[in-house]
Amino acid sequence: MAIQGDFQAHSQALARLDVPFRFVKKASELSGLAGLILPGGESTTCLKFLVEEELFEPIREFAAGHPVFGTCAGAILMADKVENPSQASLGLVRMTLRRNAYGRQLASSIRILDPEPELDLGPEAGRALEAVLIRAPVILEVGPQVRVLARTDGRPVLVREGLRLAGTFHPELTSDTRVHRYFCNMALDSSAE
Ligand code: GLN
């Protein structure tokens, strides 16, 4: 989704994996895609554009049958409940997020993730995975169907519900492509079904 935020960085991560991509600015461009990434940025601004460009419902429809991955602001858009302040969202993952919820000192930081065994990071699974947090939200609560795939300081930062993947950090801002590869494998699996 290329209407706001760091979509260029995501495209570079996909390019490093040799995964073809397209920048989506309008609903018709969703057609034929195997998956969709909602980048980090500013969720309030992004939400405004999604409504103005009439993308809100088309994304929800796309998400009914295809994988969607949201990072930071993208994860906020995917939540079904947003606090601080409360705002509309796509309701793709049953979780409650609180925006800008790390204290001032932690507002932007790099932390090491604790992945769950279920998060298949491929052959380099043993290598530490860094989480770049930039004015990140905190995941306060997740629904019963939501699996936590990684945490920092005991808090969930990467979660999955079916074909929806949401992270409060920015894997696109490191050279490590393992989280993108995980998502691309979700897209491959789902298009093979
Ligand atoms: N603070 C932003 C928001 O609330 C998210 C920041 C980000 O995407 N890095 O929308």
Coordinates of N, CA and C and ligand atoms in Angstrom, one line a residue:
M1 N 0.9 -1.2 0.0 CA 0.0 0.0 0.0 C 0.9 1.2 0.0
A2 N 0.8 2.0 -1.0 CA 1.7 3.1 -1.2 C 1.1 4.5 -1.2
I3 N 0.2 4.7 -0.2 CA -0.4 6.0 -0.1 C 0.2 6.9 1.0
Q4 N 0.9 6.2 1.9 CA 1.5 7.0 3.0 C 2.5 6.1 3.7
G5 N 3.6 6.6 4.2 CA 4.5 5.8 5.1 C 5.7 5.3 4.3
D6 N 6.3 4.3 5.0 CA 7.6 3.8 4.4 C 7.5 2.6 3.5
F7 N 6.6 2.8 2.5 CA 6.4 1.7 1.5 C 7.6 1.4 0.7
Q8 N 8.5 2.5 0.5 CA 9.7 2.2 -0.3 C 10.6 1.2 0.4
A9 N 10.7 1.3 1.7 CA 11.6 0.4 2.5 C 11.0 -1.0 2.3
H10 N 9.7 -1.2 2.4 CA 9.1 -2.5 2.2 C 9.5 -3.1 0.8
S11 N 9.4 -2.2 -0.2 CA 9.6 -2.6 -1.6 C 11.1 -3.1 -1.7
Q12 N 12.0 -2.4 -1.0 CA 13.4 -2.8 -1.0 C 13.6 -4.2 -0.4
A13 N 12.9 -4.4 0.7 CA 13.0 -5.8 1.4 C 12.5 -6.8 0.4
L14 N 11.4 -6.6 -0.3 CA 10.8 -7.6 -1.2 C 11.8 -7.8 -2.4
A15 N 12.4 -6.7 -2.8 CA 13.4 -6.8 -3.9 C 14.6 -7.6 -3.5
R16 N 15.0 -7.5 -2.3 CA 16.1 -8.3 -1.8 C 15.8 -9.7 -1.8
L17 N 14.5 -10.0 -1.6 CA 14.1 -11.4 -1.7 C 13.7 -11.9 -3.1
D18 N 13.9 -11.0 -4.1 CA 13.4 -11.3 -5.4 C 12.0 -11.6 -5.6
V19 N 11.2 -10.9 -4.7 CA 9.7 -11.1 -4.8 C 9.2 -9.9 -5.6
P20 N 8.4 -10.2 -6.7 CA 7.8 -9.1 -7.4 C 6.8 -8.3 -6.6
F21 N 6.7 -7.0 -6.8 CA 5.7 -6.2 -6.0 C 5.2 -5.1 -6.9
R22 N 4.1 -4.5 -6.4 CA 3.5 -3.4 -7.1 C 3.0 -2.4 -6.0
F23 N 3.2 -1.1 -6.3 CA 2.7 -0.1 -5.4 C 1.2 0.1 -5.6
V24 N 0.4 0.0 -4.5 CA -1.0 0.1 -4.7 C -1.4 1.4 -4.2
K25 N -2.1 2.2 -5.0 CA -2.6 3.5 -4.7 C -4.1 3.6 -4.9
K26 N -4.6 2.6 -5.6 CA -6.1 2.6 -5.8 C -6.6 1.2 -5.8
A27 N -7.9 1.0 -5.6 CA -8.5 -0.3 -5.3 C -8.2 -1.3 -6.5
S28 N -8.3 -0.8 -7.7 CA -8.1 -1.7 -8.9 C -6.8 -2.4 -8.9
E29 N -5.8 -1.7 -8.3 CA -4.4 -2.3 -8.3 C -4.2 -3.5 -7.3
L30 N -5.3 -3.8 -6.5 CA -5.2 -4.9 -5.6 C -5.4 -6.2 -6.4
S31 N -6.0 -6.1 -7.6 CA -6.4 -7.3 -8.4 C -5.1 -8.0 -8.8
G32 N -5.1 -9.3 -8.6 CA -4.1 -10.2 -9.0 C -2.9 -10.3 -8.0
L33 N -3.0 -9.6 -6.9 CA -1.9 -9.7 -5.9 C -2.1 -10.9 -5.0
A34 N -0.9 -11.5 -4.6 CA -1.0 -12.6 -3.7 C -1.0 -12.2 -2.2
G35 N -0.7 -10.9 -1.9 CA -0.7 -10.4 -0.6 C -0.5 -8.9 -0.6
L36 N -0.8 -8.3 0.6 CA -0.7 -6.8 0.7 C 0.1 -6.5 2.0
I37 N 0.9 -5.5 1.9 CA 1.6 -4.9 3.0 C 1.1 -3.5 3.3
L38 N 0.8 -3.3 4.6 CA 0.4 -2.0 5.0 C 1.6 -1.4 5.8
P39 N 2.3 -0.4 5.3 CA 3.5 0.1 5.9 C 3.4 0.9 7.2
G40 N 4.5 1.1 7.8 CA 4.5 2.1 8.9 C 4.4 3.5 8.4
G41 N 4.0 4.4 9.3 CA 3.9 5.8 8.9 C 3.1 6.5 10.0
E42 N 2.0 7.1 9.6 CA 1.1 7.8 10.6 C -0.3 7.2 10.4
S43 N -0.8 6.4 11.3 CA -2.0 5.7 11.0 C -3.2 6.7 10.8
T44 N -3.2 7.8 11.5 CA -4.3 8.8 11.4 C -4.4 9.3 9.9
T45 N -3.2 9.7 9.4 CA -3.1 10.2 8.1 C -3.5 9.2 7.1
C46 N -2.9 8.0 7.3 CA -3.2 6.9 6.4 C -4.7 6.5 6.3
L47 N -5.3 6.5 7.5 CA -6.7 6.3 7.6 C -7.5 7.3 6.7
K48 N -7.1 8.5 6.8 CA -7.8 9.6 6.1 C -7.7 9.3 4.6
F49 N -6.5 8.9 4.1 CA -6.3 8.6 2.7 C -7.1 7.4 2.3
L50 N -7.1 6.4 3.2 CA -7.9 5.1 2.9 C -9.3 5.4 2.6
V51 N -9.9 6.4 3.4 CA -11.3 6.7 3.3 C -11.5 7.6 2.0
E52 N -10.6 8.6 1.9 CA -10.7 9.5 0.7 C -10.6 8.7 -0.6
E53 N -9.6 7.8 -0.7 CA -9.4 7.0 -1.9 C -10.3 5.8 -2.1
E54 N -11.2 5.7 -1.2 CA -12.2 4.6 -1.2 C -11.5 3.3 -1.2
L55 N -10.5 3.1 -0.3 CA -9.8 1.9 -0.2 C -10.1 1.0 1.0
F56 N -10.9 1.6 1.9 CA -11.2 1.0 3.2 C -11.9 -0.4 2.9
E57 N -13.0 -0.4 2.2 CA -13.7 -1.6 2.0 C -13.0 -2.6 1.1
P58 N -12.4 -2.1 -0.1 CA -11.7 -3.0 -0.9 C -10.5 -3.7 -0.2
I59 N -9.9 -3.1 0.8 CA -8.8 -3.8 1.5 C -9.5 -4.8 2.4
R60 N -10.6 -4.5 3.0 CA -11.2 -5.5 3.9 C -11.7 -6.7 3.0
E61 N -12.1 -6.4 1.8 CA -12.5 -7.5 0.9 C -11.3 -8.4 0.5
F62 N -10.2 -7.7 0.1 CA -9.0 -8.4 -0.2 C -8.5 -9.3 0.9
A63 N -8.6 -8.7 2.1 CA -8.1 -9.4 3.3 C -8.9 -10.7 3.6
A64 N -10.1 -10.7 3.1 CA -11.0 -11.9 3.3 C -10.4 -13.2 2.7
G65 N -9.6 -13.0 1.7 CA -9.0 -14.2 1.0 C -7.5 -14.1 0.8
H66 N -6.9 -13.1 1.2 CA -5.4 -13.0 1.0 C -4.7 -12.5 2.2
P67 N -3.4 -12.9 2.3 CA -2.6 -12.4 3.4 C -2.4 -10.9 3.4
V68 N -2.4 -10.4 4.6 CA -2.1 -8.9 4.8 C -1.1 -8.8 5.9
F69 N -0.1 -8.0 5.7 CA 0.9 -7.8 6.8 C 1.0 -6.3 7.1
G70 N 0.8 -5.9 8.3 CA 0.9 -4.5 8.7 C 2.0 -4.3 9.7
T71 N 2.8 -3.2 9.4 CA 3.9 -2.9 10.4 C 3.6 -1.5 11.0
C72 N 3.7 -1.5 12.3 CA 3.5 -0.3 13.1 C 2.2 0.4 12.8
A73 N 2.2 1.5 12.1 CA 1.0 2.2 11.7 C 0.1 1.2 11.0
G74 N 0.7 0.3 10.1 CA -0.1 -0.7 9.4 C -0.8 -1.6 10.4
A75 N -0.1 -2.0 11.5 CA -0.7 -2.9 12.5 C -1.8 -2.2 13.2
I76 N -1.7 -0.9 13.4 CA -2.7 -0.1 14.1 C -4.0 -0.1 13.2
L77 N -3.8 0.0 11.9 CA -4.9 0.0 10.9 C -5.6 -1.4 10.9
M78 N -4.8 -2.5 11.2 CA -5.4 -3.8 11.2 C -6.1 -4.2 12.4
A79 N -5.9 -3.5 13.5 CA -6.5 -3.9 14.8 C -8.0 -3.7 14.8
D80 N -8.6 -4.3 15.7 CA -10.1 -4.1 15.8 C -10.4 -3.0 16.9
K81 N -9.4 -2.7 17.7 CA -9.7 -1.6 18.7 C -8.4 -0.8 18.9
V82 N -8.5 0.5 18.8 CA -7.3 1.4 18.9 C -7.6 2.4 20.0
E83 N -6.6 2.6 20.9 CA -6.7 3.5 22.0 C -5.7 4.6 21.8
N84 N -5.9 5.7 22.5 CA -4.9 6.8 22.6 C -4.6 7.6 21.3
P85 N -5.6 8.3 20.7 CA -7.0 8.2 21.1 C -7.7 7.0 20.3
S86 N -8.9 6.8 20.5 CA -9.6 5.7 19.8 C -9.8 6.2 18.3
Q87 N -9.6 5.4 17.4 CA -9.8 5.8 16.0 C -10.3 4.6 15.2
A88 N -10.9 4.8 14.0 CA -11.4 3.8 13.2 C -10.2 2.9 12.7
S89 N -10.6 1.6 12.4 CA -9.5 0.7 11.9 C -10.2 -0.4 11.0
L90 N -9.4 -1.2 10.4 CA -10.0 -2.2 9.4 C -10.5 -3.4 10.1
G91 N -10.2 -3.6 11.4 CA -10.7 -4.7 12.1 C -10.3 -6.1 11.6
L92 N -9.0 -6.2 11.2 CA -8.6 -7.5 10.6 C -8.0 -8.4 11.6
V93 N -7.6 -7.9 12.7 CA -7.0 -8.8 13.8 C -7.7 -8.4 15.1
R94 N -8.1 -9.5 15.8 CA -8.8 -9.2 17.1 C -7.7 -8.8 18.1
M95 N -7.4 -7.6 18.2 CA -6.4 -7.1 19.2 C -6.7 -5.6 19.5
T96 N -6.3 -5.2 20.7 CA -6.4 -3.9 21.1 C -5.0 -3.3 21.2
L97 N -4.8 -2.1 20.4 CA -3.5 -1.5 20.4 C -3.6 -0.1 21.1
R98 N -2.6 0.3 21.8 CA -2.5 1.6 22.3 C -1.4 2.3 21.6
R99 N -1.8 3.4 20.9 CA -0.8 4.1 20.1 C 0.3 4.8 21.0
N100 N 1.5 5.0 20.4 CA 2.5 5.7 21.1 C 2.7 5.4 22.6
A101 N 2.7 4.1 22.8 CA 2.5 3.7 24.2 C 3.8 3.4 25.0
Y102 N 4.9 3.3 24.3 CA 6.2 3.1 25.0 C 6.5 4.4 25.6
G103 N 7.1 4.4 26.8 CA 7.5 5.6 27.4 C 8.5 6.4 26.6
R104 N 8.7 7.7 26.9 CA 9.6 8.6 26.1 C 10.9 7.9 25.8
Q105 N 11.5 7.3 26.8 CA 12.9 6.7 26.6 C 12.9 5.6 25.6
L106 N 11.8 4.8 25.6 CA 11.7 3.7 24.7 C 11.0 4.0 23.4
A107 N 10.6 5.3 23.2 CA 9.7 5.7 22.1 C 10.3 5.2 20.8
S108 N 11.7 5.3 20.6 CA 12.3 4.8 19.4 C 13.5 4.0 19.9
S109 N 13.6 2.8 19.6 CA 14.7 2.0 20.1 C 14.8 0.7 19.3
I110 N 15.9 0.1 19.4 CA 16.1 -1.2 18.8 C 16.2 -2.3 19.8
R111 N 15.4 -3.3 19.8 CA 15.4 -4.3 20.8 C 15.6 -5.7 20.1
I112 N 15.9 -6.6 20.9 CA 16.1 -8.0 20.3 C 14.8 -8.7 20.6
L113 N 14.3 -9.4 19.6 CA 13.0 -10.1 19.7 C 13.2 -11.5 20.3
D114 N 12.2 -11.9 21.0 CA 12.1 -13.3 21.4 C 11.1 -14.0 20.6
P115 N 11.6 -14.7 19.5 CA 10.6 -15.4 18.6 C 10.0 -16.7 19.3
E116 N 8.8 -17.0 19.0 CA 8.2 -18.3 19.4 C 8.7 -19.3 18.3
P117 N 8.8 -20.6 18.7 CA 9.2 -21.6 17.8 C 8.3 -21.6 16.5
E118 N 7.1 -21.2 16.7 CA 6.1 -21.2 15.5 C 6.5 -20.2 14.4
L119 N 7.3 -19.2 14.8 CA 7.7 -18.2 13.8 C 8.9 -18.8 13.0
D120 N 8.6 -19.4 11.9 CA 9.6 -20.1 11.1 C 10.5 -19.1 10.4
L121 N 11.7 -18.9 10.9 CA 12.7 -17.9 10.4 C 13.7 -18.6 9.4
G122 N 13.4 -19.8 9.0 CA 14.2 -20.4 8.0 C 15.6 -20.9 8.6
P123 N 16.5 -21.1 7.6 CA 17.8 -21.7 8.0 C 18.6 -20.8 9.0
E124 N 18.4 -19.5 9.1 CA 19.1 -18.6 10.0 C 18.3 -18.3 11.3
A125 N 17.5 -19.3 11.6 CA 16.6 -19.0 12.8 C 17.3 -18.7 14.1
G126 N 18.6 -19.1 14.2 CA 19.3 -18.9 15.4 C 19.9 -17.5 15.6
R127 N 19.9 -16.7 14.5 CA 20.5 -15.4 14.5 C 19.5 -14.4 15.2
A128 N 20.0 -13.5 16.0 CA 19.1 -12.6 16.7 C 18.3 -11.8 15.7
L129 N 17.1 -11.5 16.1 CA 16.2 -10.7 15.2 C 16.0 -9.4 15.9
E130 N 16.3 -8.3 15.2 CA 16.2 -7.0 15.8 C 14.8 -6.4 15.5
A131 N 14.3 -5.7 16.5 CA 13.0 -5.0 16.3 C 13.3 -3.5 16.4
V132 N 13.1 -2.8 15.3 CA 13.2 -1.3 15.3 C 11.8 -0.8 15.7
L133 N 11.7 -0.1 16.8 CA 10.5 0.5 17.3 C 10.5 2.0 17.1
I134 N 9.6 2.6 16.4 CA 9.5 4.0 16.3 C 8.1 4.5 16.7
R135 N 8.0 5.2 17.8 CA 6.7 5.6 18.3 C 5.7 4.5 18.1
A136 N 6.1 3.4 18.6 CA 5.3 2.2 18.3 C 4.1 2.1 19.3
P137 N 3.1 1.4 18.8 CA 2.0 1.1 19.7 C 2.3 -0.1 20.6
V138 N 1.6 -0.3 21.6 CA 1.7 -1.5 22.4 C 0.4 -2.4 22.2
I139 N 0.7 -3.7 22.0 CA -0.5 -4.6 21.9 C -0.9 -4.9 23.3
L140 N -2.1 -4.4 23.7 CA -2.6 -4.6 25.0 C -3.3 -5.9 25.2
E141 N -4.0 -6.4 24.2 CA -4.8 -7.6 24.4 C -5.0 -8.2 23.0
V142 N -5.0 -9.5 23.0 CA -5.3 -10.2 21.7 C -6.4 -11.2 21.9
G143 N -7.1 -11.4 20.8 CA -8.3 -12.4 20.9 C -7.8 -13.8 20.9
P144 N -8.7 -14.7 21.2 CA -8.3 -16.1 21.4 C -7.7 -16.8 20.2
Q145 N -8.1 -16.3 19.0 CA -7.5 -16.9 17.8 C -6.2 -16.3 17.4
V146 N -5.7 -15.3 18.1 CA -4.5 -14.6 17.7 C -3.3 -15.3 18.3
R147 N -2.3 -15.7 17.4 CA -1.1 -16.3 17.9 C 0.0 -15.2 18.1
V148 N 0.7 -15.2 19.2 CA 1.8 -14.3 19.4 C 3.0 -15.0 18.8
L149 N 3.7 -14.4 17.9 CA 4.9 -15.0 17.2 C 6.2 -14.5 17.8
A150 N 6.2 -13.3 18.4 CA 7.4 -12.7 18.9 C 7.0 -11.7 20.0
R151 N 8.0 -11.6 20.9 CA 7.8 -10.6 22.0 C 9.1 -9.8 22.2
T152 N 8.9 -8.6 22.8 CA 10.1 -8.0 23.5 C 9.6 -7.6 24.9
D153 N 10.5 -7.8 25.8 CA 10.2 -7.5 27.2 C 8.9 -8.1 27.6
G154 N 8.6 -9.3 27.1 CA 7.4 -10.0 27.5 C 6.1 -9.6 26.8
R155 N 6.2 -8.5 26.0 CA 5.0 -8.0 25.3 C 5.0 -8.4 23.9
P156 N 3.8 -8.8 23.4 CA 3.7 -9.2 22.0 C 4.1 -8.1 21.0
V157 N 4.9 -8.4 20.0 CA 5.2 -7.4 19.0 C 4.9 -7.9 17.6
L158 N 4.7 -9.2 17.5 CA 4.4 -9.8 16.2 C 3.3 -10.8 16.4
V159 N 2.2 -10.6 15.8 CA 1.1 -11.6 16.0 C 0.5 -12.0 14.7
R160 N -0.2 -13.1 14.7 CA -0.9 -13.6 13.5 C -2.2 -14.1 13.8
E161 N -3.2 -13.8 13.0 CA -4.5 -14.4 13.0 C -4.9 -14.9 11.6
G162 N -4.8 -16.1 11.4 CA -5.1 -16.7 10.1 C -4.1 -16.1 9.1
L163 N -4.6 -15.4 8.1 CA -3.8 -14.9 7.0 C -3.3 -13.5 7.3
R164 N -3.5 -13.0 8.5 CA -3.1 -11.6 8.9 C -2.0 -11.6 9.8
L165 N -0.9 -10.9 9.4 CA 0.3 -10.8 10.2 C 0.4 -9.3 10.6
A166 N 0.7 -9.0 11.9 CA 0.8 -7.6 12.3 C 2.0 -7.5 13.3
G167 N 2.9 -6.5 13.0 CA 4.0 -6.3 13.8 C 4.1 -4.8 14.3
T168 N 4.5 -4.6 15.5 CA 4.5 -3.2 15.9 C 5.9 -2.6 15.7
F169 N 6.8 -3.4 15.1 CA 8.1 -2.9 14.8 C 8.3 -2.8 13.2
H170 N 9.5 -2.5 12.8 CA 9.7 -2.2 11.4 C 10.8 -3.1 10.8
P171 N 10.4 -4.3 10.4 CA 11.4 -5.2 9.8 C 12.0 -4.7 8.5
E172 N 11.2 -3.8 7.9 CA 11.6 -3.2 6.6 C 12.8 -2.2 6.8
L173 N 13.1 -1.8 8.0 CA 14.2 -0.9 8.2 C 15.5 -1.5 8.6
T174 N 15.6 -2.8 8.6 CA 16.8 -3.5 8.8 C 17.1 -4.3 7.5
S175 N 18.4 -4.8 7.4 CA 18.7 -5.6 6.2 C 18.3 -7.0 6.4
D176 N 17.7 -7.4 7.5 CA 17.2 -8.7 7.8 C 15.9 -8.9 7.1
T177 N 15.8 -9.9 6.2 CA 14.6 -10.0 5.5 C 13.7 -11.2 6.0
R178 N 14.1 -11.8 7.1 CA 13.4 -13.0 7.5 C 11.9 -12.9 7.8
V179 N 11.5 -11.7 8.4 CA 10.1 -11.5 8.7 C 9.3 -11.4 7.3
H180 N 9.9 -10.6 6.4 CA 9.3 -10.5 5.1 C 9.2 -11.9 4.4
R181 N 10.3 -12.7 4.6 CA 10.2 -14.0 3.9 C 9.1 -14.8 4.5
Y182 N 9.0 -14.7 5.9 CA 7.9 -15.5 6.5 C 6.5 -15.1 5.9
F183 N 6.3 -13.8 5.7 CA 5.1 -13.3 5.1 C 4.9 -13.8 3.7
C184 N 6.0 -13.7 2.9 CA 5.9 -14.1 1.5 C 5.6 -15.6 1.5
N185 N 6.1 -16.4 2.4 CA 5.7 -17.8 2.4 C 4.3 -18.0 2.8
M186 N 3.7 -17.2 3.6 CA 2.3 -17.2 3.9 C 1.5 -17.0 2.6
A187 N 2.0 -16.0 1.8 CA 1.3 -15.7 0.6 C 1.4 -16.8 -0.4
L188 N 2.6 -17.4 -0.5 CA 2.8 -18.6 -1.4 C 1.9 -19.7 -1.0
D189 N 1.9 -20.0 0.3 CA 1.0 -21.1 0.8 C -0.4 -20.9 0.5
S190 N -0.9 -19.6 0.7 CA -2.3 -19.4 0.5 C -2.7 -19.4 -0.9
S191 N -1.7 -18.9 -1.8 CA -2.1 -19.0 -3.3 C -2.0 -20.4 -3.8
A192 N -1.3 -21.3 -3.2 CA -1.2 -22.6 -3.6 C -2.4 -23.5 -3.2
E193 N -3.2 -22.9 -2.2 CA -4.3 -23.7 -1.8 C -5.5 -23.8 -2.7
Ligands
GLN1 N1 2.9 6.6 16.0 C1 2.4 6.2 14.7 C2 0.9 6.0 14.8 O1 0.3 6.1 15.9 C3 3.0 4.9 14.2 C4 4.5 5.1 14.0 C5 5.1 4.2 13.0 O2 4.5 3.6 12.1 N2 6.4 4.0 13.1 O3 0.2 5.9 13.8

